[in-house]
Short mmCIF file of C-alpha atoms and ligand atoms in Angstrom, two decimals:
data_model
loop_
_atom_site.label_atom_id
_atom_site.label_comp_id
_atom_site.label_asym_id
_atom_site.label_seq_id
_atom_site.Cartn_x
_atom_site.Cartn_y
_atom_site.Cartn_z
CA UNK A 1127 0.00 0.00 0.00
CA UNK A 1128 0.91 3.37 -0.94
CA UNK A 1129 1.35 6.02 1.64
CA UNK A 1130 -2.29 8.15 2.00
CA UNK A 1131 -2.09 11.76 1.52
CA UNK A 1132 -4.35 12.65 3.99
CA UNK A 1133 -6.04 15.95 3.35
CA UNK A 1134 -7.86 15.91 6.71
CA UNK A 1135 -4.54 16.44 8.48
CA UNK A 1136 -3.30 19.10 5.72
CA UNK A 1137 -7.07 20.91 6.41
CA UNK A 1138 -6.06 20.99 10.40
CA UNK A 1139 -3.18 22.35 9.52
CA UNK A 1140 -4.27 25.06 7.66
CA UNK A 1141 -7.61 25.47 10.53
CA UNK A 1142 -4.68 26.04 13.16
CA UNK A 1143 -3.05 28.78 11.30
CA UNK A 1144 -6.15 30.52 10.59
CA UNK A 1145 -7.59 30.21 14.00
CA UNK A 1146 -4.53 32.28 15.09
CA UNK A 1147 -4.63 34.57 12.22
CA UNK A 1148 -8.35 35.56 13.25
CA UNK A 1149 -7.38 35.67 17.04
CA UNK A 1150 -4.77 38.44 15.95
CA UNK A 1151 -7.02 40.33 13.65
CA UNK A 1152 -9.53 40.65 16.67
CA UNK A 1153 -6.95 41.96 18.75
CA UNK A 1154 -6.92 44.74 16.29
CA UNK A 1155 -10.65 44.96 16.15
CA UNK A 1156 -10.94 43.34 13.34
CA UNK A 1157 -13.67 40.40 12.79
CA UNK A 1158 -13.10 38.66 9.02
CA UNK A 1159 -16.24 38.16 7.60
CA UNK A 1160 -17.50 36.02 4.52
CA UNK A 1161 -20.46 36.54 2.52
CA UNK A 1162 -21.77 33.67 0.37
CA UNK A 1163 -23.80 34.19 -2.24
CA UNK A 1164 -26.71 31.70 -3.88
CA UNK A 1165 -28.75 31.88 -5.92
CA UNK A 1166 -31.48 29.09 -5.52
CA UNK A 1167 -31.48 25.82 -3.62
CA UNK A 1168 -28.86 23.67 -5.71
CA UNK A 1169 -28.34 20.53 -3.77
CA UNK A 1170 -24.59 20.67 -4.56
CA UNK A 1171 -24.30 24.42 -3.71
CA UNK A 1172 -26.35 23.42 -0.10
CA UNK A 1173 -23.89 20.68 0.49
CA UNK A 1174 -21.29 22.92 -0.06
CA UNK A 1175 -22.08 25.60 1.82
CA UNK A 1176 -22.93 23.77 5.04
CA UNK A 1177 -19.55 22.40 4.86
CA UNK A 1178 -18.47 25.65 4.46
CA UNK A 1179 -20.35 27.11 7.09
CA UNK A 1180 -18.90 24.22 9.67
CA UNK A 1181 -14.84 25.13 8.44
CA UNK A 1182 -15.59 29.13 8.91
CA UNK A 1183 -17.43 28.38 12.31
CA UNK A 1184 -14.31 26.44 13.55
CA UNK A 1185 -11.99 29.36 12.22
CA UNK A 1186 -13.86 31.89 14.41
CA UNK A 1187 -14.71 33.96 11.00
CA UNK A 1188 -17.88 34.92 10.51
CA UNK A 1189 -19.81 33.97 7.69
CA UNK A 1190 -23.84 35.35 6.19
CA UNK A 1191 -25.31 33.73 3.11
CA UNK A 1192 -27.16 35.90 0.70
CA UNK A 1193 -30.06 33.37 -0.59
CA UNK A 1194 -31.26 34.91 -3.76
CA UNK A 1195 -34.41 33.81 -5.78
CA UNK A 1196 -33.73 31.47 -8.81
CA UNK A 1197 -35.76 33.44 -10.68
CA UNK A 1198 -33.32 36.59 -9.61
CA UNK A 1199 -32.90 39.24 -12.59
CA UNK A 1200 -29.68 39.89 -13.61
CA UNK A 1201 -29.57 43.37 -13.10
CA UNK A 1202 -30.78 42.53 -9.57
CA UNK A 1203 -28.17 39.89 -9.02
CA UNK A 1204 -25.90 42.50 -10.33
CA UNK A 1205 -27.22 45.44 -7.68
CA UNK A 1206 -27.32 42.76 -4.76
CA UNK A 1207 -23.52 42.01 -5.14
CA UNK A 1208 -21.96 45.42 -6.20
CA UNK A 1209 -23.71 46.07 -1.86
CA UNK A 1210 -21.67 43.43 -0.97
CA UNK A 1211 -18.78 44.35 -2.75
CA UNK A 1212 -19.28 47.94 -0.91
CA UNK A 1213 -19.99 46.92 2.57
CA UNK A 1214 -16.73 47.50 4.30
CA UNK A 1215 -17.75 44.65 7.15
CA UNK A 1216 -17.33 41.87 4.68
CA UNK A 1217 -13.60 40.73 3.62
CA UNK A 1218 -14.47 38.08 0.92
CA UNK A 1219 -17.25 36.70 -1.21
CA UNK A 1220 -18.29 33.44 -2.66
CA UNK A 1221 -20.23 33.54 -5.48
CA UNK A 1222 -21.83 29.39 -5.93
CA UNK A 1223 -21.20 28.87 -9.94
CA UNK A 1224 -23.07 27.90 -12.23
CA UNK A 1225 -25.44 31.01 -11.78
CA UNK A 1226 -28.83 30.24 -13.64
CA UNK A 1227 -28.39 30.75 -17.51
CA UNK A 1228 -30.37 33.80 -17.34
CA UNK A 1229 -27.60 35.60 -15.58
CA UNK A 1230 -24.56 35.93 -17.56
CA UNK A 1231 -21.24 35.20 -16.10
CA UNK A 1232 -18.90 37.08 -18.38
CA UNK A 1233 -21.04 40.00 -17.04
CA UNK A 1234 -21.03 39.27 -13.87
CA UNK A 1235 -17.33 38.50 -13.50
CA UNK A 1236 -16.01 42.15 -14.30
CA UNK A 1237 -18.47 42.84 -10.68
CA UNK A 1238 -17.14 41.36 -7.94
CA UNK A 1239 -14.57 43.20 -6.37
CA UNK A 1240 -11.65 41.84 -7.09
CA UNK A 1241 -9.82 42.24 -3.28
CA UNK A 1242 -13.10 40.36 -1.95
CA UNK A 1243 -12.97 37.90 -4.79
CA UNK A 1244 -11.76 34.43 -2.57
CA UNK A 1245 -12.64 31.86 -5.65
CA UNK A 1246 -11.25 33.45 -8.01
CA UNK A 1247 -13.91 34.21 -10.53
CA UNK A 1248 -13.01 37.96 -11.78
CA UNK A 1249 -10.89 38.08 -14.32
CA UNK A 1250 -7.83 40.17 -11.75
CA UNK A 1251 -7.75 37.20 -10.28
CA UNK A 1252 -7.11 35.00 -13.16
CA UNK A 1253 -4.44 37.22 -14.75
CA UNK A 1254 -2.78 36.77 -11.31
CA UNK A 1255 -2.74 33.32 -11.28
CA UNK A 1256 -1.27 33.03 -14.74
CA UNK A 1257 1.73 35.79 -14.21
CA UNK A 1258 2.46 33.75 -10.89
CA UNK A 1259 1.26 36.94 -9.10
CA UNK A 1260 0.54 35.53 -5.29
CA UNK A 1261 -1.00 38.90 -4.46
CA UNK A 1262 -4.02 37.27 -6.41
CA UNK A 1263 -6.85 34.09 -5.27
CA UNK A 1264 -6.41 31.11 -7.10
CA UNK A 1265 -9.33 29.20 -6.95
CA UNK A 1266 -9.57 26.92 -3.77
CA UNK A 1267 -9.42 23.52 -5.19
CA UNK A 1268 -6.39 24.13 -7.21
CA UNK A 1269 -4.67 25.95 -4.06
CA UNK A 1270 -6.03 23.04 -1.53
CA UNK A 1271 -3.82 20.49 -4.46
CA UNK A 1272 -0.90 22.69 -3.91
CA UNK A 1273 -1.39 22.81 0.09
CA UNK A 1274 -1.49 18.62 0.01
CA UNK A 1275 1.82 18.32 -2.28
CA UNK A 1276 2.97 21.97 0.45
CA UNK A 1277 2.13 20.11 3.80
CA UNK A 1278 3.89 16.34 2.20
CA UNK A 1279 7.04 18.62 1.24
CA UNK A 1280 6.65 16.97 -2.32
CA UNK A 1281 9.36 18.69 -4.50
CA UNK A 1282 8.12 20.16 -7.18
CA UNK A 1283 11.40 21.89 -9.17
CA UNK A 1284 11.61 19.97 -12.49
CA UNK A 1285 8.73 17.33 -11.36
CA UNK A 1286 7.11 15.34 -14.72
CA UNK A 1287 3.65 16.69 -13.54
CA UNK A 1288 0.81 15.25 -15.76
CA UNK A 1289 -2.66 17.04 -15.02
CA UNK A 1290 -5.97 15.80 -16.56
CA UNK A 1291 -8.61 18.17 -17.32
CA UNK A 1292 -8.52 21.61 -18.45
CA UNK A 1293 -11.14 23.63 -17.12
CA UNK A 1294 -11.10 26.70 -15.29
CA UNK A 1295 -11.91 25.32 -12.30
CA UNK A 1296 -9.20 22.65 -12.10
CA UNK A 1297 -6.94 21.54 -14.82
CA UNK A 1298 -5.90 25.33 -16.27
CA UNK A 1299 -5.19 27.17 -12.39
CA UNK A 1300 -3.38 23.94 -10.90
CA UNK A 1301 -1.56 23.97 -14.08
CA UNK A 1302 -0.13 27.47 -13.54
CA UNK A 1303 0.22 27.42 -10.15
CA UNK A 1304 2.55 23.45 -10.62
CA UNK A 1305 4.35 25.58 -13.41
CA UNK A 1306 5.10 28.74 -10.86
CA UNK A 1307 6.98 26.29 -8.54
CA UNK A 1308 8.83 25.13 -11.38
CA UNK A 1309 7.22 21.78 -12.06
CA UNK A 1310 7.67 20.58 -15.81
CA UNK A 1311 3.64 20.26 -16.86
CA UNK A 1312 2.18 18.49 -19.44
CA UNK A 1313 -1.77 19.16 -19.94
CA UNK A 1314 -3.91 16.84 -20.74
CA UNK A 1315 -7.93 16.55 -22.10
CA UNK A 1316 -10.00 14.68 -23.84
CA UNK A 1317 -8.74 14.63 -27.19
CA UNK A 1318 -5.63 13.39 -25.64
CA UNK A 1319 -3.93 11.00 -27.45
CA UNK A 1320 -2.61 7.37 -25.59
CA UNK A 1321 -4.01 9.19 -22.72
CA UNK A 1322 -3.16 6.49 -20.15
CA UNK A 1323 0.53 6.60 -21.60
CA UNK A 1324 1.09 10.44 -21.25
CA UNK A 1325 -0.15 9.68 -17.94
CA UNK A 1326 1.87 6.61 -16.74
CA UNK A 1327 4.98 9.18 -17.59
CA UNK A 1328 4.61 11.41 -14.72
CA UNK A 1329 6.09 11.59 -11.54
CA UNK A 1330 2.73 13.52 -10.48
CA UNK A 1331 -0.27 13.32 -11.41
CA UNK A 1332 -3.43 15.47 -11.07
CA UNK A 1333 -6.53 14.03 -12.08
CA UNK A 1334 -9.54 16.19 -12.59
CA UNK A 1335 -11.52 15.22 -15.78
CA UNK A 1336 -15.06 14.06 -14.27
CA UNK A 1337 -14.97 10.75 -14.87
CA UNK A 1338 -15.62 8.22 -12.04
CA UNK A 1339 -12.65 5.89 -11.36
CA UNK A 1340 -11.24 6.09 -15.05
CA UNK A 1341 -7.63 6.34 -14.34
CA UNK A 1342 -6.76 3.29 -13.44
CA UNK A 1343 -3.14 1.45 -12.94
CA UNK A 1344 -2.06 1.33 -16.28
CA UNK A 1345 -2.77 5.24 -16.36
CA UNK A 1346 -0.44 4.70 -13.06
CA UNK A 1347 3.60 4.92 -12.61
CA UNK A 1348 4.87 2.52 -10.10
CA UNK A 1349 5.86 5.17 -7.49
CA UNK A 1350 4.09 8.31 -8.78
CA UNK A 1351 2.36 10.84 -6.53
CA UNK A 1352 -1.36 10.41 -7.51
CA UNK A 1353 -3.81 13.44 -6.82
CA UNK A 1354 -7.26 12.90 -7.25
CA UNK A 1355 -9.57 16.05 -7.37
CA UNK A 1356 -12.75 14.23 -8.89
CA UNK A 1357 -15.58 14.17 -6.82
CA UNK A 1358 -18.29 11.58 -7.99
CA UNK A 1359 -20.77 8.81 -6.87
CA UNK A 1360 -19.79 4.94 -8.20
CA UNK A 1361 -22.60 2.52 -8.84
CA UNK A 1362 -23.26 1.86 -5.46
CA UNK A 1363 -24.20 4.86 -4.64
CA UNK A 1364 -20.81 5.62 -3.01
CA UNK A 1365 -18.40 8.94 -3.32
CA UNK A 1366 -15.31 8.46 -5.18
CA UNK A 1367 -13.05 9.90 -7.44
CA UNK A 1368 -11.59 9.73 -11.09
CA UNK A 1369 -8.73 7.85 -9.79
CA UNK A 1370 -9.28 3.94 -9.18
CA UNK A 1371 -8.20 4.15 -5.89
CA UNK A 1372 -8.51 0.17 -5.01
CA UNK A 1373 -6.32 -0.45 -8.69
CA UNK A 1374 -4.01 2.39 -8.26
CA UNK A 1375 -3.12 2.37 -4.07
CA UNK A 1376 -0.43 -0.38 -4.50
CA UNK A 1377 1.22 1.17 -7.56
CA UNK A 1378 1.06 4.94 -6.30
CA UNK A 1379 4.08 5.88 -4.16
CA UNK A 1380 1.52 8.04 -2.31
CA UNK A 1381 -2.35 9.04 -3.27
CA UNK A 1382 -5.23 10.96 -2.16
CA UNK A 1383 -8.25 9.08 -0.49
CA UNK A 1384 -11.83 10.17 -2.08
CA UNK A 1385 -13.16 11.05 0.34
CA UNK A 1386 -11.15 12.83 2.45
CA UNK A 1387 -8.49 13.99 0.11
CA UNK A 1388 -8.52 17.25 -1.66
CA UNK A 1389 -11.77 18.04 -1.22
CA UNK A 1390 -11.39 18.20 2.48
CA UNK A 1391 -9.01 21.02 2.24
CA UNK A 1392 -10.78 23.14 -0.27
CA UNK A 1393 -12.87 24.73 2.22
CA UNK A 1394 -10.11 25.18 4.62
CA UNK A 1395 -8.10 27.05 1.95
CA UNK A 1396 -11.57 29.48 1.51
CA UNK A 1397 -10.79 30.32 5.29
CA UNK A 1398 -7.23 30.97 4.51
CA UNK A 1399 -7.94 33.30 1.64
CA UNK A 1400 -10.92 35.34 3.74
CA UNK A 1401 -8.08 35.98 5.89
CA UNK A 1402 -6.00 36.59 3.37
CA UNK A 1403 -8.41 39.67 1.70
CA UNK A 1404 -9.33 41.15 5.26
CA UNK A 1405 -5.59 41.65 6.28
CA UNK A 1406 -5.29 42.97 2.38
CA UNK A 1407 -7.65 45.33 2.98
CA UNK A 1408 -7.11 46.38 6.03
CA UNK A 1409 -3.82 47.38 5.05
P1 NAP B 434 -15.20 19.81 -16.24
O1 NAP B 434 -15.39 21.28 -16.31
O2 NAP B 434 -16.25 18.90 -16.77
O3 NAP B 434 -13.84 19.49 -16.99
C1 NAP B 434 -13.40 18.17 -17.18
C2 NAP B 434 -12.09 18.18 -17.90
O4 NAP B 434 -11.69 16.82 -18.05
C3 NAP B 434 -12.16 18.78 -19.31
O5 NAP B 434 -11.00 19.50 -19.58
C4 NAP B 434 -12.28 17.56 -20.21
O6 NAP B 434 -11.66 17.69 -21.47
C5 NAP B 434 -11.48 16.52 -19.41
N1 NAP B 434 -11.98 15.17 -19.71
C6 NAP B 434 -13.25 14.74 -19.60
N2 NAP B 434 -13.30 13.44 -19.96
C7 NAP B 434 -12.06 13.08 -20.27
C8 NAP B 434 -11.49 11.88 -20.72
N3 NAP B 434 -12.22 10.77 -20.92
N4 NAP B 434 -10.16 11.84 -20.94
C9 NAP B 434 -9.41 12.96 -20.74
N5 NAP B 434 -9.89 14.13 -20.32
C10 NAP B 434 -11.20 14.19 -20.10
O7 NAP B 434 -14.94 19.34 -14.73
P2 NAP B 434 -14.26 20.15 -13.51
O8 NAP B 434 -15.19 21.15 -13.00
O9 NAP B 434 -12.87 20.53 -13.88
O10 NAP B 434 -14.19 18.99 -12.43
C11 NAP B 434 -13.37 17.86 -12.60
C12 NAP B 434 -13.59 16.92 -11.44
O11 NAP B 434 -13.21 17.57 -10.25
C13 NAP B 434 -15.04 16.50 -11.23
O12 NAP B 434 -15.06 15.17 -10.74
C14 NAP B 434 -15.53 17.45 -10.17
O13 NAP B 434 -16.59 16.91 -9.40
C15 NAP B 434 -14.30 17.60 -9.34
N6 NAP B 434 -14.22 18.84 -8.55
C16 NAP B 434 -13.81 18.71 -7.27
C17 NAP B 434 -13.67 19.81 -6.48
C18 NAP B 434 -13.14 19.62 -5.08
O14 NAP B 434 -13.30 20.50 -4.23
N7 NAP B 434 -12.48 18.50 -4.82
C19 NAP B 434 -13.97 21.07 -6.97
C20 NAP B 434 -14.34 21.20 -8.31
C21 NAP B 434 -14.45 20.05 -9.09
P3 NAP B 434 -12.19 18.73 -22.60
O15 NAP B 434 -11.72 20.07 -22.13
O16 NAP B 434 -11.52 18.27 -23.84
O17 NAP B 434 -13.67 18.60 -22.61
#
């Protein structure tokens, strides 16, 4: 068996840190506050947010969610968040994507401020995380990867990193931010040729493509560093990943569970960057 990358104990971690970073910011007078914004009742936005809602709780930051009605305008949506963007009491904002179709994104984007902006979704923010600017949010999955390979001092200068999955959410930030610590990456998608082959070459790899327990052992180096971002539900009804984690655990030098791997340090990493944007903008 491989050794388990654990993101529970990487997500303590990072809890610890923040707990004292709030405990110092309120001996300035300072209480970070989130806002979260929804619009609806997704099911995976409500699961989301009440884990959420649990990680802020045990940082000590405060956290409101703005419930807005499906059926929500646009140019409502639009005057609801540019108040939360000026209301000085709240340090960062999470806005639950999709947004209905009615409400366009690429509009929406260019409003959120981009200091407040903890999930990266204006386009400051995404500039930054391509120039390697740290100044910047990255989006928290991608960041809560780089925390796990952080916290399991996995060296990363020169490292064959393979990712899978290109999106905007995943595969293009963890990309950049792998490249601004000097790993060699190759990206990968689904017109991907000998995908499993491209794969099987990397010292790392970072599977987020969507696709329950594809990558299996042959996708697999014997030793490699396996991260697996997906989050899905098998045919039993069970969570689990992209990753074939029965197939890949004895070939894997070290892996990520599903559950309990990356996605149990995303939300810890949306504390870290609340605290992050209040001490930015409190100067
Ligand atoms: P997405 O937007 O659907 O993107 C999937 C990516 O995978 C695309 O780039 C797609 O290629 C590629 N892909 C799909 N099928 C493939 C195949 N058979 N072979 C190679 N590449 C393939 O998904 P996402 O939002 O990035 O999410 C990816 C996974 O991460 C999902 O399981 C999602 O649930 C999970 N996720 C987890 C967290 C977390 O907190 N842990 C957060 C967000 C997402 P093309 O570009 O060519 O279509």
């Amino acid at each position: 068996m491989s050794e388990l990358l654990s993101g529970k104990l990487v997500a303590e971690s990072i809890k610890e840190e923040t707990v004292r970073a709030v405990e110092e910011l309120k001996k300035r007078g300072v209480e970070p506050k989130l806002k979260i914004i929804r619009v609806g009742e997704n099911p995976s936005d409500l699961s989301y947010e009440r884990g959420a809602l649990k990680r802020m709780a045990g940082c000590d930051i405060k956290t409101e969610v703005l419930e807005l009605d499906q059926g929500i305008s646009q140019d409502d949506f639009i005057a609801e968040l540019e108040l939360v963007n000026k209301d000085d009491s709240v340090h960062g904002i999470l806005i639950f994507r999709p947004l209905p179709k009615h409400i366009d994104e690429n509009v929406v984007k260019y409003v959120v401020a981009p200091e407040k902006d903890v999930d990266c979704f204006s386009p400051i923010n995404v500039a930054k995380v391509m120039e390697g600017d740290r100044s910047g949010f990255a989006p928290c999955t991608p960041s809560a990867v780089m925390e796990i390979l952080g916290h399991y001092n996995i060296d990363l200068n020169g490292a064959n990193t393979v990712v899978l999955g290109r999106s905007m959410v995943v595969g293009k930030p963890v990309s950049m931010l792998l490249l601004k610590e000097n790993a060699t990456v190759t990206i990968c998608h689904s017109k991907t040729k000998d995908l499993s082959k491209v794969a099987a070459a990397a010292d790392i790899l970072i599977v987020g493509i969507g696709r329950a327990k594809m990558v299996n052992s042959q996708y697999v180096k014997e030793g490699a560093i396996v991260l697996d971002v997906g989050i899905n539900v098998d045919e039993n009804g069970k969570l689990c990943g992209d990753v074939d984690f029965e197939d890949c655990k004895n070939k894997a030098g070290m892996i990520t569970p599903v559950p309990g791997g990356v996605g149990s340090v995303t939300t810890s990493v949306l504390a870290k960057h609340v605290i992050k944007a209040c001490k930015l903008q409190i100067g």
